[in-house]
Amino acid sequence: MIKKFAFITVVAAVASLTARAQYSEFDGNAAASQFTLSSDGNTLQIGGRISGYYETRFLKDDTTYQKKTHNGWAVKDFDLDILGKTANKFVYEFHASLVDLAAAAATGNTAGPQNPGIKSAYVQYKGWPVKIKLGYDKLPYSQGSMSDVWGTPFWSHANLYGGDLFSRRDFGITLNYRFLNDKFNAYAGAYSGMGENFFEYGNDASGRMEYVGRVEYSYPSKVKYNLIDEEMSATPVFRVAANARYADKTQPKGSSIITDEPDAPGVYGVRVFDGKKLAYGGDAIVKYKGFSATAEVHFMQLKPTNLTDGLYNGTDQSKNKSVVNSGGFCLGANYNWEKKHSAFSLMYEELNANDLYVGVQDWLYLAYAYKFSGFNSVLKVQYYVPVTEDKAQDPLHYTGQLRVGYQIVF
Amino acid sequence: MKILSFYLLLLLLSVFESKGKNVLHIKHKGFKLLKSIPEPSDIVFDSIGHHYYIVSDHGYLFECDTNLNVVRKAEKSGLDFEGIDIRDGFIYISDETPREVYKYRMSDLAFVEKYPVSWGGAANKAFESISYNYVRHCFVLVAQQPTVLVEYDSTFKETGRYKIKGARNIAGARWHNGLLYLLSSLDASILVCDPNNYNVTTVYHLNVLNPEGISFDDRGQMRLVSDDTRRVYYFDKLPILHQ
């Protein structure tokens, strides 16, 4: 049934009409880049981003934990991006985080296995009604993931779509098209399923891919993948979307995700595992006169093959029914006070990484940005607190965290 | 609840702040959906043939009747047509991404030649507008961001640059009644400029989402085109306003 769904989604994508949508950080939001070379109809745009902040974690009154590694300076971005467009309608992009590359090289990719340093490396053809992209880039899944955090007052994505539950990038093929006077926008794609760990491990032993599909409806106009209403929309605009993804990573005899690709499962063990995974959800955004409100929800059904898999938390099959549920929701509200060069953001999320463990986690985020030149030169302040701590799956040693820093996009 | 109140307070502050400023808000009186033109990006009216010419982000040039029905389409296409103007029987189009100006013959929409123009900024923030300044006798192309107006002679050799103040971006330009009208899509506003020095004399604010092209018909009625909504918006003549 699931395979049929994925197949129908892909066929529907191929069969449809016009194409145009971008969620690449530097193609979709061209204000990010300010240098372009052109020659005989071909262009090459060079851009990048540098940012860093000072952070302080407010530690709990706990004499057994006094580490202050999160009290000090942090480099957020040192990114370079090359975006080329040819006269015969090919687009190619290479986007690298030099900070992440350096960290991966120095630590053997153990410092942040979900941040290998390559953010985009793809070729796209735009000459047909359906745009075709081959390579490594963001997946068309989750509004929050597809939107750039640098274009908001926040310093990081919400936990829900930040990469702990599902991958945000992968290598594969993406089809994209618009139809019914551009009101609808659809994506379908097939990927390695290894997400950001593709560079570390390549394909897994199952020999099967992950399938992703997304359909959006916008009115009265297309809505860009930026969560702040920088356009100060003169009339209300909104977008609603539904998306789903499916992967069967059941391992053949003699293979194991845990031993062969130990970084792939992620902090909660749900990103990639021996078994089947179906994720689905929806999101929405509305913008009007500087205000924007966002909502996003995700459900995941995980079916680990081995009944002794740690995801079952030792529960009996009669209780777990061979299914682990995961997911959460995220709500946001933002105000872009353009005349004062300011943007305010508020976000609340709830996350349950595994329903067979007791507890959920809730987070509240507050952020402010003073925009000296839009988000290309901006001072950002973010404060977040755990409203509800999930002591079973994500015990915390702090009660809040403050980040203050500066960002330059060129 | 307190947080919601905080945001409502900000909204009220912004509304009150806009009151009392010497700017004029104008509203469209209707629109037409351009079903057969993908992502329309600029529009110009030919007062002799009484037809509109519209360009598309997909690199196409269309000729439309007064009801905005397509009657012809140019055979030669570009990559990213964003600005259009008419002068002496020829159509000039700014192809934004590759930094070129296409020249077509009006009579049969035949491609004549193209000229390279230079802009080193972001690939998608270059010349989205082209118009002719009949006072300074030159073509003007305005970069979207940063907002710099560049003058060109008849062979598109650069002759001057001017910084335009008062808008976060410029997406359209049109000559009308001896003045240069610049359209900001990001601010949804029209800046009326003195053609001698490009100083902004008047500002109109619009209730249109992401307007990218501006035109005036032979009765002075304004038409705006928006690629995001795929619509042409109808306006009456602009009211006179002195600041």
XYZ file of C-alpha atoms in Angstrom:
653
model
C 0.000 0.000 0.000
C 2.747 2.374 0.965
C 4.730 1.541 -2.160
C 1.638 2.212 -4.238
C 1.195 5.573 -2.569
C 4.791 6.549 -3.302
C 4.530 5.325 -6.875
C 1.294 7.221 -7.514
C 2.821 10.368 -6.037
C 5.804 10.173 -8.359
C 3.646 9.439 -11.409
C 1.352 12.346 -10.570
C 4.330 14.639 -10.335
C 5.683 13.630 -13.720
C 2.321 13.953 -15.375
C 1.622 17.515 -14.345
C 2.221 20.911 -15.859
C 4.431 23.835 -14.963
C 7.289 24.042 -12.533
C 8.767 26.712 -10.292
C 9.651 26.703 -6.634
C 12.820 27.163 -4.705
C 13.928 26.344 -1.232
C 17.649 26.462 -1.804
C 19.125 28.965 0.627
C 20.857 30.961 -2.062
C 18.641 30.422 -5.102
C 15.329 30.907 -3.394
C 16.345 34.019 -1.524
C 18.613 35.900 -3.817
C 19.123 38.737 -1.384
C 21.549 36.400 0.310
C 24.147 36.744 -2.432
C 25.593 39.856 -3.859
C 28.260 38.878 -6.385
C 27.572 37.511 -9.830
C 29.762 36.863 -12.837
C 28.094 36.658 -16.235
C 29.298 35.610 -19.628
C 27.292 34.995 -22.781
C 24.080 34.067 -21.022
C 25.726 32.040 -18.249
C 25.946 33.324 -14.702
C 27.853 32.296 -11.630
C 26.771 33.705 -8.285
C 29.050 33.618 -5.275
C 27.630 34.036 -1.818
C 28.128 33.050 1.752
C 27.327 33.636 5.359
C 29.362 34.317 8.483
C 27.816 34.342 11.916
C 28.588 33.645 15.523
C 27.174 34.231 18.941
C 27.838 34.246 22.642
C 25.735 31.723 24.515
C 24.971 31.135 28.130
C 23.259 28.125 29.589
C 21.607 28.564 32.954
C 22.661 25.349 34.690
C 20.536 23.624 37.268
C 21.645 23.691 40.855
C 23.331 20.316 40.538
C 26.722 19.703 42.092
C 27.222 16.557 39.978
C 27.104 18.515 36.713
C 29.044 21.743 36.397
C 30.223 21.643 32.779
C 30.070 25.080 31.205
C 30.983 24.137 27.654
C 27.943 26.022 26.418
C 28.926 29.211 28.189
C 31.077 31.051 25.687
C 31.559 31.825 22.019
C 30.245 29.686 19.188
C 30.685 29.894 15.434
C 27.347 29.324 13.773
C 28.101 29.761 10.083
C 31.044 30.059 7.804
C 29.331 29.079 4.581
C 30.285 29.452 0.945
C 27.859 28.979 -1.910
C 28.356 28.812 -5.663
C 25.213 28.938 -7.772
C 25.471 28.661 -11.553
C 22.833 29.066 -14.241
C 23.557 28.199 -17.844
C 22.041 29.632 -20.991
C 20.458 26.235 -21.735
C 18.502 26.270 -18.459
C 20.644 24.115 -16.217
C 21.169 25.184 -12.610
C 23.946 23.862 -10.420
C 24.825 24.684 -6.840
C 27.472 23.813 -4.319
C 27.002 25.006 -0.743
C 29.436 24.089 2.007
C 29.737 24.920 5.664
C 33.451 25.288 6.274
C 32.910 25.153 10.027
C 31.174 21.796 9.790
C 33.747 20.474 7.312
C 36.558 21.407 9.656
C 34.778 19.874 12.660
C 34.026 16.658 10.754
C 37.621 16.358 9.573
C 39.065 17.037 13.019
C 36.806 14.650 14.905
C 36.202 11.886 12.385
C 32.647 13.155 11.932
C 31.753 12.465 15.551
C 31.208 16.091 16.623
C 28.048 16.483 14.562
C 27.352 13.541 12.270
C 24.148 15.230 11.085
C 26.173 18.236 9.912
C 28.802 16.791 7.546
C 29.626 20.165 5.997
C 28.073 19.789 2.549
C 24.693 21.504 2.411
C 23.951 21.420 -1.319
C 25.554 19.760 -4.312
C 23.147 19.273 -7.191
C 22.317 19.833 -10.831
C 18.844 20.887 -11.904
C 17.199 21.208 -15.297
C 14.528 23.904 -15.604
C 13.774 23.664 -19.307
C 10.801 21.314 -19.003
C 7.437 21.841 -17.315
C 8.576 19.541 -14.509
C 11.833 20.639 -12.931
C 14.252 17.824 -12.227
C 16.960 18.002 -9.612
C 19.637 15.370 -9.061
C 22.047 15.560 -6.182
C 22.245 16.457 -2.517
C 19.971 19.179 -1.133
C 17.208 19.865 1.351
C 14.288 17.448 1.187
C 10.840 18.800 0.277
C 9.451 17.881 3.678
C 8.473 20.170 6.571
C 7.960 23.901 6.118
C 10.243 24.667 9.026
C 13.049 22.545 7.615
C 12.700 23.988 4.106
C 12.756 27.556 5.460
C 16.082 29.146 6.258
C 16.717 29.860 9.919
C 19.104 32.666 8.959
C 16.119 34.625 7.664
C 14.536 34.658 11.120
C 15.541 36.088 14.525
C 16.326 32.529 15.700
C 19.746 30.923 15.772
C 18.483 27.376 15.324
C 15.544 25.397 14.005
C 12.972 23.889 16.328
C 13.872 20.430 17.627
C 10.852 18.985 15.823
C 12.286 19.625 12.350
C 15.916 20.303 13.194
C 17.123 16.859 12.131
C 16.747 14.693 15.236
C 13.545 12.944 14.138
C 14.058 12.891 10.373
C 16.774 13.910 7.961
C 16.619 17.368 6.402
C 18.948 16.711 3.477
C 19.722 13.703 1.307
C 21.057 12.605 -2.044
C 18.530 11.686 -4.711
C 16.199 12.964 -7.390
C 13.467 15.590 -6.892
C 10.648 16.475 -9.270
C 8.799 19.746 -8.811
C 5.880 21.302 -10.617
C 3.216 23.964 -10.248
C -0.296 23.767 -11.594
C -3.727 25.428 -11.576
C -2.337 28.925 -12.138
C 0.531 28.328 -9.735
C -1.821 27.889 -6.787
C -0.652 24.312 -6.275
C 2.952 23.234 -5.960
C 4.016 19.611 -5.711
C 7.230 17.731 -5.044
C 8.092 14.071 -5.319
C 11.423 12.414 -4.911
C 13.430 9.292 -4.195
C 16.531 9.461 -1.992
C 19.150 7.283 -0.370
C 17.316 7.411 2.943
C 20.597 7.917 4.768
C 20.064 11.653 5.018
C 23.046 13.737 6.077
C 24.963 10.517 6.807
C 25.104 9.704 3.089
C 28.607 11.166 2.826
C 29.802 9.027 5.717
C 28.257 5.684 4.743
C 26.792 5.887 1.248
C 23.773 3.614 0.786
C 22.778 1.161 3.480
C 22.610 -2.620 2.956
C 18.840 -2.748 2.360
C 19.188 -1.496 -1.216
C 15.982 0.494 -0.852
C 15.350 4.216 -1.086
C 13.279 6.709 0.881
C 10.325 8.305 -0.934
C 9.134 11.826 -0.172
C 6.112 13.733 -1.446
C 4.696 17.153 -0.678
C 1.732 19.165 -2.008
C 1.137 22.840 -1.244
C -1.734 25.210 -1.867
C -1.130 28.956 -1.706
C -3.549 31.866 -2.032
C -3.769 34.454 -3.449
C -0.124 34.239 -4.426
C 2.887 31.997 -4.043
C 4.375 32.140 -0.561
C 8.129 32.079 -0.264
C 9.930 29.786 2.174
C 10.676 32.551 4.627
C 8.842 32.599 7.914
C 9.086 36.370 8.409
C 6.816 38.682 6.405
C 9.570 40.873 5.036
C 7.333 41.767 2.089
C 4.840 43.337 4.540
C 2.095 41.609 2.562
C -0.500 44.150 1.528
C -3.248 41.532 1.653
C -3.358 38.275 3.622
C -1.523 35.376 1.987
C -1.373 31.815 3.163
C -0.057 28.400 2.311
C -1.164 24.999 3.563
C 0.736 21.831 2.805
C 0.688 18.096 3.397
C 3.753 15.907 3.144
C 4.765 12.298 3.689
C 7.854 10.121 3.503
C 8.426 6.393 3.638
C 11.489 4.198 3.985
C 11.928 0.467 4.401
C 15.413 -0.045 5.764
C 14.945 -3.647 6.805
C 18.459 -5.039 6.804
C 19.507 -8.272 5.109
C 21.118 -11.035 7.118
C 24.558 -10.112 8.332
C 23.948 -6.374 8.212
C 23.070 -3.983 10.998
C 22.449 -0.250 11.039
C 23.725 -0.073 14.604
C 27.086 -1.627 13.779
C 27.519 -0.616 10.117
C 26.189 2.966 10.313
C 26.260 3.862 14.015
C 25.825 7.622 13.491
C 22.750 7.259 11.281
C 20.008 6.594 13.909
C 20.546 9.975 15.598
C 20.040 10.991 19.220
C 16.629 9.292 19.551
C 17.450 6.340 17.286
C 14.546 7.109 14.945
C 16.194 8.757 11.913
C 17.439 5.539 10.302
C 16.891 2.091 11.815
C 16.402 -1.547 10.844
C 12.740 -1.497 9.889
C 10.019 0.537 8.214
C 9.273 4.193 8.813
C 6.291 6.222 7.683
C 6.156 9.925 8.475
C 3.409 12.305 7.515
C 2.256 15.717 8.537
C 1.124 19.137 7.528
C 2.061 22.761 7.887
C 0.632 26.199 7.297
C 1.708 29.808 7.228
C -0.224 33.058 6.980
C 1.284 36.509 6.463
C -0.239 39.962 6.637
C 1.247 43.413 7.141
C 4.383 42.117 8.816
C 2.682 39.485 10.934
C 3.184 35.820 10.237
C 1.887 32.763 12.014
C 3.080 29.220 11.428
C 1.900 25.770 12.414
C 3.391 22.369 11.775
C 2.634 18.832 12.895
C 4.355 15.499 12.277
C 3.409 11.907 12.989
C 5.791 8.999 12.580
C 5.025 5.299 12.669
C 8.156 3.249 13.221
C 8.215 -0.515 12.819
C 11.598 -1.872 13.883
C 12.192 -5.356 12.470
C 13.759 -6.830 15.551
C 11.336 -7.155 18.450
C 14.249 -6.662 20.813
C 15.113 -3.331 19.198
C 15.809 -0.636 21.768
C 13.084 1.531 20.251
C 10.528 -0.835 21.797
C 12.006 -0.030 25.198
C 11.651 -3.642 26.311
C 7.871 -3.549 26.087
C 5.877 -6.621 25.234
C 4.589 -7.001 21.684
C 1.048 -7.248 23.011
C 1.496 -3.719 24.293
C 3.493 -2.097 21.505
C 1.803 -3.925 18.592
C 5.180 -3.773 16.835
C 4.754 -0.020 16.338
C 6.555 2.924 17.879
C 4.912 6.309 17.490
C 6.820 9.564 17.364
C 6.169 13.167 16.411
C 5.045 16.522 17.672
C 3.859 19.973 16.753
C 5.271 23.473 16.495
C 3.479 26.823 16.552
C 5.049 30.187 15.770
C 4.171 33.879 15.600
C 6.368 36.623 14.194
C 6.149 40.353 13.669
C 8.372 42.226 11.268
C 8.411 45.894 12.312
C 10.094 47.089 9.159
C 10.086 50.782 10.039
C 12.058 49.988 13.165
C 14.305 47.439 11.420
C 13.106 44.893 13.972
C 11.658 41.417 13.940
C 10.132 39.548 16.888
C 9.537 35.819 17.018
C 7.810 33.473 19.384
C 7.715 29.692 18.991
C 6.352 26.781 21.008
C 6.900 23.118 20.278
C 6.072 19.756 21.744
C 8.039 16.674 20.878
C 7.533 13.019 21.738
C 10.412 11.081 20.235
C 9.109 7.683 21.346
C 5.708 6.947 22.856
C 7.025 3.790 24.547
C 9.085 5.971 26.858
C 7.269 8.065 29.450
C 7.343 11.797 28.916
C 7.325 14.500 26.286
C 9.338 17.687 25.904
C 7.944 21.190 25.376
C 10.022 24.205 24.467
C 9.341 27.925 24.345
C 11.510 30.171 22.160
C 11.676 33.955 22.137
C 13.829 35.884 19.698
C 14.515 39.404 18.481
C 16.468 40.724 15.514
C 17.683 44.225 14.797
C 18.198 44.376 11.048
C 20.877 46.837 10.013
C 20.439 45.667 6.419
C 17.661 43.135 6.386
C 18.833 39.711 7.544
C 22.044 40.258 5.599
C 23.511 42.255 8.463
C 21.644 41.605 11.651
C 21.970 41.374 15.418
C 20.017 38.420 16.781
C 19.026 37.499 20.328
C 17.409 34.178 21.171
C 16.251 32.821 24.502
C 14.657 29.434 24.973
C 13.462 27.430 27.885
C 12.307 23.853 28.363
C 8.709 24.100 29.527
C 8.423 20.352 30.036
C 11.514 18.192 30.358
C 11.551 14.665 28.963
C 13.688 13.103 31.661
C 13.583 9.647 30.085
C 14.802 10.479 26.597
C 16.419 13.885 26.853
C 17.417 14.775 30.422
C 18.642 18.366 30.704
C 21.217 20.022 32.925
C 19.950 23.548 32.307
C 16.816 25.618 32.646
C 17.322 28.007 29.763
C 19.749 29.272 27.185
C 20.535 32.716 25.792
C 22.317 33.417 22.507
C 23.372 36.860 21.312
C 25.263 37.260 18.076
C 25.702 38.795 14.672
C 25.150 37.512 11.153
C 26.503 38.696 7.825
C 25.191 37.277 4.551
C 27.040 38.121 1.363
C -2.186 35.555 26.576
C 0.340 38.205 27.573
C 2.473 37.331 24.577
C -0.506 37.575 22.237
C -1.310 40.979 23.700
C 2.266 42.053 23.088
C 2.012 41.219 19.409
C -1.354 42.959 19.089
C 0.205 46.043 20.663
C 2.970 45.983 18.072
C 0.397 45.752 15.300
C -1.493 48.739 16.659
C 1.722 50.735 16.980
C 2.628 50.065 13.381
C -0.838 51.046 12.193
C -0.795 54.307 14.141
C 2.724 55.064 12.996
C 1.695 54.955 9.351
C -1.080 57.475 10.012
C -0.271 61.102 9.487
C 2.571 60.497 7.049
C 2.346 62.463 3.811
C 1.862 59.448 1.608
C -1.139 58.301 -0.347
C -2.648 54.833 -0.288
C -4.378 53.766 -3.483
C -6.431 50.663 -4.174
C -6.941 48.681 -7.324
C -10.427 48.486 -8.783
C -10.122 44.970 -10.160
C -7.799 42.472 -11.722
C -7.525 39.901 -14.469
C -5.831 36.509 -14.144
C -3.360 35.883 -16.949
C -3.940 32.159 -17.415
C -1.803 31.803 -20.540
C 1.178 33.868 -19.383
C 3.399 32.129 -16.815
C 4.821 34.452 -14.161
C 4.176 37.805 -15.898
C 6.844 40.257 -14.802
C 6.320 43.550 -16.698
C 3.777 45.248 -18.910
C 3.849 48.201 -21.318
C 1.113 49.854 -23.365
C 1.544 50.804 -27.024
C -0.511 53.957 -27.468
C -0.413 53.645 -31.284
C -1.518 50.059 -31.725
C -3.503 50.072 -28.460
C -2.018 46.764 -27.456
C -0.200 45.635 -24.331
C 3.137 43.838 -24.374
C 3.877 41.547 -21.444
C 7.043 39.633 -20.583
C 7.341 36.499 -18.514
C 9.920 35.234 -16.042
C 10.186 32.214 -18.318
C 11.748 34.373 -21.052
C 8.696 34.927 -23.268
C 7.316 38.074 -24.949
C 3.548 38.291 -25.465
C 1.402 40.829 -27.312
C -2.089 41.235 -25.845
C -5.214 43.133 -26.842
C -6.839 45.694 -24.570
C -8.653 42.869 -22.769
C -5.277 41.258 -22.088
C -5.924 38.292 -24.339
C -2.762 36.998 -25.991
C -2.717 37.669 -29.742
C 0.947 36.932 -30.543
C 4.022 35.432 -28.931
C 7.587 36.128 -30.013
C 9.413 33.135 -31.430
C 12.739 34.049 -29.892
C 12.818 33.573 -26.130
C 15.263 34.501 -23.419
C 15.893 33.160 -19.935
C 14.435 35.554 -17.395
C 12.563 38.472 -18.973
C 11.800 41.047 -16.248
C 11.470 44.490 -17.840
C 10.036 45.838 -21.096
C 9.727 49.181 -22.891
C 8.846 50.446 -26.360
C 10.734 53.058 -28.372
C 10.687 54.021 -32.048
C 9.017 50.837 -33.267
C 11.185 48.488 -31.263
C 10.675 46.566 -28.046
C 13.499 46.453 -25.497
C 13.515 43.754 -22.841
C 15.756 43.266 -19.827
C 16.802 39.636 -19.377
C 17.724 39.832 -15.714
C 19.797 36.759 -14.885
C 22.176 36.765 -17.899
C 22.384 40.602 -17.850
C 21.247 41.240 -21.422
C 18.828 43.552 -23.230
C 16.864 41.986 -26.087
C 15.646 44.125 -29.001
C 12.571 43.036 -30.979
C 10.852 44.658 -33.962
C 7.294 45.614 -32.965
C 5.709 44.944 -36.338
C 6.392 41.201 -36.395
C 8.005 40.512 -32.983
C 11.166 39.457 -34.777
C 14.329 39.364 -32.716
C 16.821 42.024 -33.855
C 19.802 41.851 -31.533
C 20.822 41.805 -27.898
C 23.175 43.922 -25.817
C 25.173 42.912 -22.741
C 24.677 45.103 -19.676
C 26.727 44.865 -16.533
C 25.558 44.312 -12.974
C 27.648 42.421 -10.429
C 25.049 42.005 -7.701
C 23.021 38.916 -6.852
C 21.866 36.956 -9.898
C 18.196 37.554 -9.176
C 18.492 41.160 -7.957
C 19.607 42.828 -11.163
C 17.657 44.803 -13.774
C 13.969 44.020 -13.416
C 12.997 47.258 -15.123
C 13.756 49.246 -18.250
C 12.398 52.572 -19.438
C 13.437 55.542 -21.544
C 14.129 58.962 -20.064
C 12.912 61.488 -22.632
C 14.453 64.401 -20.731
C 17.983 63.030 -20.487
C 17.602 61.035 -23.732
C 18.805 57.700 -22.404
C 17.596 54.281 -21.411
C 17.388 53.641 -17.674
C 17.690 50.218 -16.067
C 17.191 50.024 -12.317
C 18.827 47.295 -10.261
C 16.401 45.622 -7.908
C 18.736 45.542 -4.866
C 20.595 47.691 -4.106
C 18.438 50.270 -5.819
C 20.780 51.807 -8.372
C 19.556 53.444 -11.579
C 21.939 53.017 -14.513
C 21.728 55.168 -17.640
C 22.571 53.735 -21.058
C 22.866 55.264 -24.524
C 21.117 53.828 -27.573
C 23.722 51.075 -27.935
C 23.576 50.270 -24.214
C 26.888 51.734 -23.257
C 26.688 52.892 -19.632
C 26.680 56.656 -19.177
C 25.763 57.184 -15.522
C 24.684 55.719 -12.182
C 22.357 57.121 -9.517
C 21.391 55.750 -6.118
C 17.621 55.677 -5.641
C 16.507 56.356 -2.072
C 13.179 55.599 -0.461
C 12.558 51.967 -1.363
C 13.984 48.596 -0.375
C 13.900 47.380 -3.975
C 12.811 48.473 -7.462
C 11.055 45.974 -9.740
C 9.527 48.201 -12.423
C 9.977 51.530 -14.216
C 7.812 53.502 -16.617
C 7.878 56.905 -18.263
C 4.557 58.741 -18.050
C 3.595 62.374 -18.547
C 7.165 63.641 -18.318
C 7.995 61.761 -15.103
C 9.683 58.484 -14.252
C 7.621 56.084 -12.140
C 9.531 53.437 -10.193
C 7.737 50.454 -8.679
C 8.905 48.747 -5.488
C 7.593 45.205 -5.104
C 8.926 44.737 -1.583
C 7.378 47.961 -0.301
C 4.305 47.778 -2.588
C 4.796 51.418 -3.520
C 5.357 53.709 -6.490
C 8.055 56.376 -6.400
C 7.604 59.301 -8.770
C 10.991 60.705 -9.801
C 12.185 63.972 -11.257
C 13.710 62.821 -14.579
C 16.528 65.371 -14.339
C 18.095 64.092 -11.113
C 15.943 61.084 -10.099
C 14.954 62.648 -6.801
C 11.749 61.113 -5.478
C 8.938 63.665 -5.319
C 5.874 61.566 -4.556
C 5.135 58.155 -3.061
C 2.010 56.048 -3.566
C 1.329 52.942 -1.484
C -0.539 50.038 -3.045
C -2.716 47.140 -1.909
C -1.114 44.723 -4.340
C 1.009 41.670 -3.523
C 4.481 41.778 -5.033
C 3.821 44.114 -8.016
C 6.618 43.782 -10.572
C 5.515 45.748 -13.640
C 3.848 49.097 -14.239
C 2.120 50.606 -17.260
C -0.194 53.474 -18.167
C -2.729 53.358 -20.983
C -3.523 56.288 -23.291
C -6.028 57.649 -20.747
C -3.484 57.547 -17.954
C -5.069 54.588 -16.191
C -2.493 52.496 -14.443
C -1.981 48.743 -14.830
C 0.247 46.719 -12.511
C 1.334 43.163 -13.073
C 2.231 40.681 -10.319
C 4.009 37.445 -11.137
C 3.249 35.820 -7.788
C -0.505 36.220 -8.285
C -0.302 36.018 -12.089
C -2.642 39.000 -12.280
C -2.884 42.416 -13.928
C -4.421 44.940 -11.535
C -6.537 47.859 -12.807
C -6.293 51.347 -11.318
C -7.800 54.722 -12.112
C -5.532 57.658 -12.918
C -3.180 58.380 -10.069
C -4.318 61.286 -7.920
C -1.981 64.298 -7.858
C -0.034 64.566 -4.629
C 2.675 67.058 -3.691
C 4.960 66.435 -0.739
